[in-house]
XYZ file of C-alpha atoms in Angstrom:
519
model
C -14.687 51.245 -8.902
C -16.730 54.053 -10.816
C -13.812 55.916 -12.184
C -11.061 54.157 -14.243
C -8.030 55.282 -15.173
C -6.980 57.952 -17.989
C -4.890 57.386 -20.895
C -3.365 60.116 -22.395
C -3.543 60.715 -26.185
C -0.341 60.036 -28.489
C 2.847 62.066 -28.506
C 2.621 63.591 -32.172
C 6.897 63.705 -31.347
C 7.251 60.234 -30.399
C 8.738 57.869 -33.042
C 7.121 54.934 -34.854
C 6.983 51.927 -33.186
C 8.972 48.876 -35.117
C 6.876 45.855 -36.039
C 7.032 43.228 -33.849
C 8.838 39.883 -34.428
C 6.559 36.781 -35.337
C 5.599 35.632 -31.551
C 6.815 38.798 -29.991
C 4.307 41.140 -27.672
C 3.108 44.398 -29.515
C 1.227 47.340 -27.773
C -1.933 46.796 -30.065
C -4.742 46.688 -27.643
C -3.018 48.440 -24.743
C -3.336 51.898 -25.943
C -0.177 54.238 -26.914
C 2.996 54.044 -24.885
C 3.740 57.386 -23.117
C 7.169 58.881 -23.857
C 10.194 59.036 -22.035
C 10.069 61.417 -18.700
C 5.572 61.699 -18.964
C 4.346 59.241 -16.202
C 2.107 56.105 -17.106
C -1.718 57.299 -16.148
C -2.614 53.729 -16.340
C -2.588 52.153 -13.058
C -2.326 48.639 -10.947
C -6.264 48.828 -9.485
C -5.278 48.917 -5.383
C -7.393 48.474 -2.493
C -8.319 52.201 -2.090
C -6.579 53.779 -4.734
C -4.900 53.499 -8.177
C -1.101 54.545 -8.454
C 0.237 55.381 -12.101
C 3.461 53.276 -12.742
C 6.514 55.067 -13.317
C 7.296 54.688 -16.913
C 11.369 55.643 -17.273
C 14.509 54.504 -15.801
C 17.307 52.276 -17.053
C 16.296 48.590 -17.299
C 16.204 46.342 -14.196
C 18.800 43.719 -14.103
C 18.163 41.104 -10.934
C 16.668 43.740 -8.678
C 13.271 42.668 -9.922
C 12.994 39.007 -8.715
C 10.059 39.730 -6.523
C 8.240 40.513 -9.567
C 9.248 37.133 -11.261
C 8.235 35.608 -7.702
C 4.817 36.601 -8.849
C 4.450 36.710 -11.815
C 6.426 35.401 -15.298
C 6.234 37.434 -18.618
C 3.342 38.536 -20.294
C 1.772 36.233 -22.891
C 2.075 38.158 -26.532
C -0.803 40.393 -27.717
C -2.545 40.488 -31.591
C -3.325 38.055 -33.792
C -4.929 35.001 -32.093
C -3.858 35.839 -28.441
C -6.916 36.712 -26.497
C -6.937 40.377 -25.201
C -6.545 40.884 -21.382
C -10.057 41.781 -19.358
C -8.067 44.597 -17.714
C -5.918 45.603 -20.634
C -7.333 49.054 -20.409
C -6.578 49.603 -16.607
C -3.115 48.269 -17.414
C -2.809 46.335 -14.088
C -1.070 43.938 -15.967
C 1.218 45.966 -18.551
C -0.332 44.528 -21.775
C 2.160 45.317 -23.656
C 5.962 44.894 -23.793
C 7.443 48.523 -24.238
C 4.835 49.408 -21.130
C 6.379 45.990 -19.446
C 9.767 47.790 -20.127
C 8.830 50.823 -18.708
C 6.829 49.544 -15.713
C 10.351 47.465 -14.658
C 12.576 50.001 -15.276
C 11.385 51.672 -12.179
C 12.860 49.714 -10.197
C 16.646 50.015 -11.451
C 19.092 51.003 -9.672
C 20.274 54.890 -10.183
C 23.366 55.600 -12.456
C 25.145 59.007 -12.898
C 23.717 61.358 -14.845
C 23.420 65.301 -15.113
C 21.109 67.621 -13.725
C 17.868 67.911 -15.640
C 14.522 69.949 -15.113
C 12.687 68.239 -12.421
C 9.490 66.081 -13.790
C 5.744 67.516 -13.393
C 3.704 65.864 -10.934
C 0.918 63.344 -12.007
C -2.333 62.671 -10.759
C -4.269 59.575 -11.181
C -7.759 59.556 -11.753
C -8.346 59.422 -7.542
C -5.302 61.673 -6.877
C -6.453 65.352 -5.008
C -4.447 67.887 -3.442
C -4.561 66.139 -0.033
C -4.390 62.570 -1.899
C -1.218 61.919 -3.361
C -1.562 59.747 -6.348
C 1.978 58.293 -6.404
C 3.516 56.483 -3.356
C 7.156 56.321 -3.617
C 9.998 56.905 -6.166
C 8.794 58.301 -9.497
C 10.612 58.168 -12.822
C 13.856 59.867 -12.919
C 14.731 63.030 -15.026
C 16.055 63.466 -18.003
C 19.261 63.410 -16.433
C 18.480 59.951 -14.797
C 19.168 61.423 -11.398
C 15.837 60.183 -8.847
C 13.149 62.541 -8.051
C 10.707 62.771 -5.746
C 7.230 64.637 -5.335
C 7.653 68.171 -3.012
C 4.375 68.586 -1.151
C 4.344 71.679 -3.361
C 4.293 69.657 -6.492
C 8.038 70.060 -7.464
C 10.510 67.289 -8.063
C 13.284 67.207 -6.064
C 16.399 65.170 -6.004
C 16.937 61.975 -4.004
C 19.840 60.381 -2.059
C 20.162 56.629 -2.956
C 19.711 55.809 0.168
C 16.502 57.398 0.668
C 15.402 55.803 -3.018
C 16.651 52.210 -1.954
C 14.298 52.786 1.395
C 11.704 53.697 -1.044
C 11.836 51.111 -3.137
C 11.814 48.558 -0.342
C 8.449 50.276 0.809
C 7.483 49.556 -2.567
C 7.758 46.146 -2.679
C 6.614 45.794 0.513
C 3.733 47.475 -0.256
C 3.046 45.007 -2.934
C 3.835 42.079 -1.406
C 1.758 43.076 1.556
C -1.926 43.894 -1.157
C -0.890 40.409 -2.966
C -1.008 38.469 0.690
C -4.034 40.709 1.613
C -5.677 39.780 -1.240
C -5.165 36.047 -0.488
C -6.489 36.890 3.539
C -9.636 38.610 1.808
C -10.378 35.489 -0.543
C -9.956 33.074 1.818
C -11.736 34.233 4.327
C -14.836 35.072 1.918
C -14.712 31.606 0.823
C -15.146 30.425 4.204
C -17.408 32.419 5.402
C -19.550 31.232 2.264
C -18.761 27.390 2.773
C -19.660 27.549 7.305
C -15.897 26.448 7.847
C -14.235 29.665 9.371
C -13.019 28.684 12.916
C -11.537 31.379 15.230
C -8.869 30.802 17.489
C -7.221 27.467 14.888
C -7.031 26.296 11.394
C -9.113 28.158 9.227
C -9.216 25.342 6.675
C -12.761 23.048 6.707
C -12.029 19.406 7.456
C -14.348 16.752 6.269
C -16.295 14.913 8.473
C -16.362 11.192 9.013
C -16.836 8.964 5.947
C -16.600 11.987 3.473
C -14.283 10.305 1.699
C -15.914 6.573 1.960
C -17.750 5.746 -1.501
C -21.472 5.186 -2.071
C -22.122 1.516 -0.990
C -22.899 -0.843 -4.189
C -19.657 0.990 -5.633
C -16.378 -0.427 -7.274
C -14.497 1.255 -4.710
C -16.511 0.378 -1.455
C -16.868 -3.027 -2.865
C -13.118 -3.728 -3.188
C -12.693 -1.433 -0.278
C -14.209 -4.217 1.396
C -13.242 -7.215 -0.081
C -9.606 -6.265 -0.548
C -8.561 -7.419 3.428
C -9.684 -11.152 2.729
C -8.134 -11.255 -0.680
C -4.651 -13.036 -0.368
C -1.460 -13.840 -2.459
C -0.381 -17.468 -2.579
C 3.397 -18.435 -3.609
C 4.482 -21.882 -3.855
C 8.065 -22.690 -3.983
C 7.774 -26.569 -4.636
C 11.800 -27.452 -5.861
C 12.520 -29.629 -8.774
C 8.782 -29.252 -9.442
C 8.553 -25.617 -9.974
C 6.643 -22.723 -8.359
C 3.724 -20.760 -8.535
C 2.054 -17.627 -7.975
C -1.751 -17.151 -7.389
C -4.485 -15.751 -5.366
C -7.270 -17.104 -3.192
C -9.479 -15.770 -0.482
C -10.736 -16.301 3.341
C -13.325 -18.944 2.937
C -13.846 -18.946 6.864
C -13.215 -17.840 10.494
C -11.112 -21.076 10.970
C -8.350 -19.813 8.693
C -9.245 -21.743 5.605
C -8.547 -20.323 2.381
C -10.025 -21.508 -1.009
C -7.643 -21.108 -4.345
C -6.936 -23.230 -7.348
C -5.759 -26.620 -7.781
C -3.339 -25.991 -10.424
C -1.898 -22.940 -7.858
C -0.997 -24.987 -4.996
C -0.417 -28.806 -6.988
C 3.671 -27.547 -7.492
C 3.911 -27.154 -3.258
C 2.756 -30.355 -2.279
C 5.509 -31.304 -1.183
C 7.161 -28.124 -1.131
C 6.108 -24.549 0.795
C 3.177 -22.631 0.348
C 2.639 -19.227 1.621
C -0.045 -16.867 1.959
C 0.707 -12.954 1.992
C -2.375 -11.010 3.253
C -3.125 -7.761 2.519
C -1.025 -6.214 5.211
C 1.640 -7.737 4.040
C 1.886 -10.516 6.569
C 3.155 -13.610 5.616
C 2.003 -17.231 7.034
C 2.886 -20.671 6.361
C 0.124 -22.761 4.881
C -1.000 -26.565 4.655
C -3.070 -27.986 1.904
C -6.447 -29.126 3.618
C -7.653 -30.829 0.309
C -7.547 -30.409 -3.313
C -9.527 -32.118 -6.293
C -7.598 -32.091 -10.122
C -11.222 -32.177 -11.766
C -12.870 -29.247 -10.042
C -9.493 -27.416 -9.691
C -10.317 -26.162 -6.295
C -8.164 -26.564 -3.325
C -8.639 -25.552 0.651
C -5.227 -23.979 2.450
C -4.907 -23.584 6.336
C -2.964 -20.629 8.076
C -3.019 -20.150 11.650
C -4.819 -17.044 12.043
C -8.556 -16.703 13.456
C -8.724 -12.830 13.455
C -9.538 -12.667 9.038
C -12.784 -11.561 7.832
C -14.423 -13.961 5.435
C -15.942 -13.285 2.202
C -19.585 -14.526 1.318
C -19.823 -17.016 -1.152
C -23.204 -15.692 -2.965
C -25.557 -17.822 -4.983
C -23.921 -18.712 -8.908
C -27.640 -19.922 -10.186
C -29.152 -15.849 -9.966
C -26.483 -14.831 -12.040
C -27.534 -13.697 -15.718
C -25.387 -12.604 -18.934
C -24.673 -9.274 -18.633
C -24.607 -8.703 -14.388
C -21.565 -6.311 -13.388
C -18.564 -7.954 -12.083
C -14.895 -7.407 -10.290
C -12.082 -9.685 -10.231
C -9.863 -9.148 -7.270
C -6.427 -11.274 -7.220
C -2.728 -10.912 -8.364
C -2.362 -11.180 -11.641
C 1.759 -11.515 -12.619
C 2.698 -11.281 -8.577
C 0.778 -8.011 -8.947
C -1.541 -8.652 -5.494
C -4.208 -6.293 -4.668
C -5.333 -5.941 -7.964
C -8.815 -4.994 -8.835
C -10.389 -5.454 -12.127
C -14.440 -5.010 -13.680
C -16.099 -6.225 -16.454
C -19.192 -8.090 -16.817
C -20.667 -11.574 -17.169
C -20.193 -12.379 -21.017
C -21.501 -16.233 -20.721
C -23.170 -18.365 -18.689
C -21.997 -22.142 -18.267
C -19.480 -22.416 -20.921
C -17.849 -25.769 -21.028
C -14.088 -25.374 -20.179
C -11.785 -27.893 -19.886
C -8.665 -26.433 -18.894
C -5.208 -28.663 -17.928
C -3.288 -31.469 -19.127
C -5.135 -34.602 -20.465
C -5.614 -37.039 -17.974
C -5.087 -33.801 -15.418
C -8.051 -31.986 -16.709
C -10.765 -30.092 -15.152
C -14.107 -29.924 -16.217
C -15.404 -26.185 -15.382
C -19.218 -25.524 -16.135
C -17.786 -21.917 -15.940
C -18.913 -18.607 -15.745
C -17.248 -16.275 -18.887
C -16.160 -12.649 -18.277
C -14.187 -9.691 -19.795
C -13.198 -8.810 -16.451
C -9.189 -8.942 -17.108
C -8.323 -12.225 -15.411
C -4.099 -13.273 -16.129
C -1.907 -15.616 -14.679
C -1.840 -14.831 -10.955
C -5.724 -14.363 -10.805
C -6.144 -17.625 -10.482
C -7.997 -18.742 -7.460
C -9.142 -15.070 -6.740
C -12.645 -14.275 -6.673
C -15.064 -13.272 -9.090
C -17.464 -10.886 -7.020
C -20.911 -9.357 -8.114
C -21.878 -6.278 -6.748
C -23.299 -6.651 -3.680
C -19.272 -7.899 -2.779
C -20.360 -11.551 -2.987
C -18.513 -14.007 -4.321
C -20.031 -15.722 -7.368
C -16.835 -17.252 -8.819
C -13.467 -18.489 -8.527
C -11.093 -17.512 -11.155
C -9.524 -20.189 -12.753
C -8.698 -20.187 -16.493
C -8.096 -17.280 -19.651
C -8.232 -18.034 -23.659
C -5.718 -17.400 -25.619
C -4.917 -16.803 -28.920
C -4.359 -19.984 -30.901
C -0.536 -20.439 -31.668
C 0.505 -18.351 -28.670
C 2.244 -20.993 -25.744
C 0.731 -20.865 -22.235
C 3.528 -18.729 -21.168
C 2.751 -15.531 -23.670
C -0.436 -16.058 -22.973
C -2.819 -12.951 -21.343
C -5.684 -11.313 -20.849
C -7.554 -10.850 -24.219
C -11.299 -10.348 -22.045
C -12.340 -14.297 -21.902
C -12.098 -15.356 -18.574
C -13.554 -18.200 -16.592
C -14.696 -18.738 -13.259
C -15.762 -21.666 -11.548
C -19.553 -21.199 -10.222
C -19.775 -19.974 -6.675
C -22.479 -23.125 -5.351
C -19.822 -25.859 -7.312
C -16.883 -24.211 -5.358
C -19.027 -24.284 -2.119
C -20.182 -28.042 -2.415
C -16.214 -29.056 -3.127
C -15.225 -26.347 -0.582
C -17.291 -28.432 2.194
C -16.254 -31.725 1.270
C -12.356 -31.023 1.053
C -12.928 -29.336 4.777
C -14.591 -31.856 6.141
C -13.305 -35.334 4.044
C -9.696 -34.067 2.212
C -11.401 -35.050 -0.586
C -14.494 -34.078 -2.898
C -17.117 -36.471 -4.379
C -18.246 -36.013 -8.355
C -21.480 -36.835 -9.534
C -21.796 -39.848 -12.590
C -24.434 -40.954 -14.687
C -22.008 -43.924 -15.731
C -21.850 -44.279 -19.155
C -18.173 -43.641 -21.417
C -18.753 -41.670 -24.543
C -17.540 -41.943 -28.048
C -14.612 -39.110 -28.581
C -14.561 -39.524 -32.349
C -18.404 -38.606 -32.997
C -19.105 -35.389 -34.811
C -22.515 -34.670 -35.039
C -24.427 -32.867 -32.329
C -24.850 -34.483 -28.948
C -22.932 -36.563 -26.758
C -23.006 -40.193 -28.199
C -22.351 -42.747 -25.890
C -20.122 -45.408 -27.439
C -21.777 -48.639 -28.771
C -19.286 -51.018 -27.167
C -19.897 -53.291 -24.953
C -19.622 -51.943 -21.388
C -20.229 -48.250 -22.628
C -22.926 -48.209 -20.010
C -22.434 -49.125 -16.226
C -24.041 -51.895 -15.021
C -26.376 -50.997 -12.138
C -25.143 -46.910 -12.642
C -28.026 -44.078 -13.011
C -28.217 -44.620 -16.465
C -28.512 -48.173 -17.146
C -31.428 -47.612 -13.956
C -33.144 -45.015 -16.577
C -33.072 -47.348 -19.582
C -29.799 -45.292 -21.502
C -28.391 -47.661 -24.295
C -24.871 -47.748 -26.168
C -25.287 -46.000 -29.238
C -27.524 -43.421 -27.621
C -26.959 -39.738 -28.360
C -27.934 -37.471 -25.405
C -28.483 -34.613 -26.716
C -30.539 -32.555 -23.949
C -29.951 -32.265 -19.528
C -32.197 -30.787 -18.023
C -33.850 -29.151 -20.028
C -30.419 -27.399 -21.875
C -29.234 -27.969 -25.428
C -25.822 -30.555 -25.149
C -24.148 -29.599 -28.356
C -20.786 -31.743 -27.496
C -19.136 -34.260 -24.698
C -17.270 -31.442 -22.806
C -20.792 -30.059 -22.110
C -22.500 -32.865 -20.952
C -19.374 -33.427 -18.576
C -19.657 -30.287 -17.241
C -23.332 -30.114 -17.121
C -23.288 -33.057 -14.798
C -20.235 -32.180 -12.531
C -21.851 -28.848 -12.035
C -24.701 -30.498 -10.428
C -24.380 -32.273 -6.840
C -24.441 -36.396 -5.968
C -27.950 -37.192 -5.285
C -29.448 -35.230 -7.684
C -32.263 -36.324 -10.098
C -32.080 -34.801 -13.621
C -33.270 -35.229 -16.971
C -31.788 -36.573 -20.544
C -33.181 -36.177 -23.929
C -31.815 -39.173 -25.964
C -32.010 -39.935 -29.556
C -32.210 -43.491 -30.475
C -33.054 -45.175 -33.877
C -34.356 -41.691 -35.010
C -36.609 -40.772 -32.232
C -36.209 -38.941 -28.989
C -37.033 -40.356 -25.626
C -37.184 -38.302 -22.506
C -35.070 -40.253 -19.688
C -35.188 -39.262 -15.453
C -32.128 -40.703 -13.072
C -30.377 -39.540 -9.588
C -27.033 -39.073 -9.863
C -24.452 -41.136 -7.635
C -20.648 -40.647 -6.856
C -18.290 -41.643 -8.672
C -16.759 -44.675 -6.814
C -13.344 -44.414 -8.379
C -12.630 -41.143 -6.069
């Protein structure tokens, strides 16, 4: 609109406005306040026209609530309140006094004696043929209603006819506030191509708008999430236990932890899938030194997850745990690879496992266990089986403090394939015992007699007691626990390599490695 309103210049008769309260609304920036019985020529900006507010009138008490409907009080104006961008139309009353005046409007009539009827106002569109005011206007002097003669002159009116008035008002309003919602919405859908005539006029999205790019932490888990499952073991006198595992085939087979399912074995085990369904599961096999167990539940209809290839995986690679970590199921966590074939050796002595595992900050706590470690293609790479935790803290206080372990993806296929098919797995030896109490570097294999198995791999490559074998294949061995692992990690029938140290020089040994007869 060309033409804005007028404001008309101060009454020289009107008294000084008080200073306003600390936090109160002033009328600085929204121009002087008009006084009593001279119409507002500011204006709420209308479709077609602009219609000066009617500025006198007793104040409104609960006749107003349409206007609190729509709108609460004005924020304060001055010091460090920004000013309004239509503060000078007034569209919004600025200022409180103008707020005061703006409501009063609407009050209903009270007694009062006859007064000189009010001059007619014109707005800045108003003409002859154009009223500029629709409605009640401000009252007399004498506070009796007036309204606008079509020759100009104020004349009385009934209540009745003001309360009919009034409700054209605020029907009027009510009616520009939805049109103004019609008008937006429809412009906004005319600009987006989703308008439809004859139904909803609100765009839908179309199919897989609200899938996530593939390669993504949410599609991955999106995926993987159905063939995730939560284990719980009730096993009596011998405790239970909560863990995860994960559909290792179409058979129903589902791999998971040792140390998860060792409290059920003669107890219960169930497995809750993702749905919520719970079935009744049988230990297949389980091995103590790999920690890896299979399950069978009698469902066919589960979707598998691919065990991917451990060996391609470098320090630093993106990861995501999936389990239920403290009966939590469903639970996805990321990180990334923080180590590669760090020797863990978690369990009770005699009990223990020997885990050439994969280390991650990927928040892994009790209940993970068993769940898989996934890169992010969705693959699995590793099976969750052991945190750090702070020395002095018990295993039961202990969390996540971003050192997890995993057992490689190709060691949990190999004993994954052997418990199917035998109940059991088979470990890999070179056959030789080792000497606990050395402390240099190196595993030292102990000088007594019998330290080195007659007709094992390494009496075959020439190993002696006393040795210290301080390189396999090709890899630093810095202590016992990672020669262990080093070996178990590889499969029976392998042939590696051993750098030995022996009377001061080193000597580069070859064998194949053969299972261990004792399991």
């Amino acid at each position: 609109m060309n033409d804005e309103p007028t404001t008309p210049g101060p009454d020289p008769t009107a008294a000084p406005e008080p200073p306003a309260a600390p936090g109160q609304a002033t009328s600085a920036g929204a121009g002087p306040v008009p006084p009593a019985g001279v119409p507002d020529r500011t204006g709420i900006i209308d479709l077609s026209d602009t219609r000066a507010i009617p500025s006198t009138g007793p104040q409104s008490s609960g006749d107003d609530a349409w206007f609190d409907v729509f709108g609460g009080e004005h924020p304060t104006e001055g010091a460090g309140v920004p000013v309004r961008a239509d503060s000078s139309w007034g569209s919004d009353r600025a200022d409180a006094r103008a707020e005061e005046v703006h409501r009063s409007a609407y009050a209903p009539p009270g007694p009062a004696p006859a007064a000189d009827p009010a001059p007619p106002v014109a707005s800045a569109h108003s003409s002859a043929q154009h009223p500029a005011y629709l409605g009640p206007v401000p009252a007399a002097p004498g506070g009796e209603p007036a309204t606008v003669a079509p020759g100009g002159v104020a004349q009385a009116e009934d209540p009745a006819s003001r309360r009919r008035g009034r409700g054209r008002l605020a029907a009027g309003v009510v009616a520009l506030c939805l049109l103004s919602g019609v008008v937006g919405g429809v412009v906004s859908q005319l600009v987006d191509g989703g308008l439809t005539v004859g139904g909803s006029t609100l765009p839908e999205p179309g199919p897989g708008a609200t899938q996530r790019p593939v390669g993504s932490v949410a599609n991955i888990a999106a995926n993987a999430l159905p063939s995730v499952v939560t284990i719980k073991v009730d096993g009596g006198s011998e405790g239970s236990a909560t863990g995860s595992g994960f559909v290792l085939d179409a058979l129903g087979h589902v791999l998971t932890n040792n140390h998860v399912v060792e409290p059920g074995v003669n107890g219960d085990i169930e497995v809750v899938l993702s749905n919520g369904d719970t079935e009744k599961a049988t230990i297949v096999g389980r091995d103590s030194s790999y920690d890896l167990a299979v399950l069978k539940i009698g469902r066919t209809d589960l979707k598998p997850l691919t065990l991917g290839p451990s060996d391609k995986v470098v320090v630093g690679d993106q990861v995501i745990a999936v389990g239920a970590p403290l009966g939590l199921d469903q639970t996805v966590t990321t990180g990334i690879v923080s180590a590669l074939n760090r020797p863990v050796q978690p369990g009770d002595p005699g009990e223990a496992s020997y885990i050439n595992a994969i280390q991650t900050d990927a928040a892994i706590n009790p209940g993970n266990s068993g769940g898989p470690l996934l890169d992010m293609t969705g693959k699995v790479i590793g099976v969750n089986s052991a945190i750090a935790r702070v020395p002095g803290t018990s295993g039961s206080t202990g969390g996540s403090i971003g050192l997890g372990f995993a057992i490689p993806s190709d060691q949990a296929r190999r004993t994954a394939d052997q418990l199917i098919a035998t109940g059991k797995a088979t470990h890999p030896i070179i056959g030789v015992s080792l000497d606990r109490t050395f402390t240099g570097e190196g595993a030292q294999v102990d000088d007594k007699a019998g330290a080195v198995s007659a007709g094992g791999p390494a009496a075959k490559a020439g190993v002696k007691p006393g040795d210290v074998i301080i390189g396999f294949e090709g890899k630093r061995i810095r202590t016992p626990d990672q020669l262990i692992v080093s070996i178990r990690a590889r499969a029976v029938g392998d042939t590696v390599s051993l750098k030995v140290q022996r009377d001061g020089q080193e000597l580069d040994l070859r064998m194949t490695l053969e299972a261990d007869p004792a399991k």
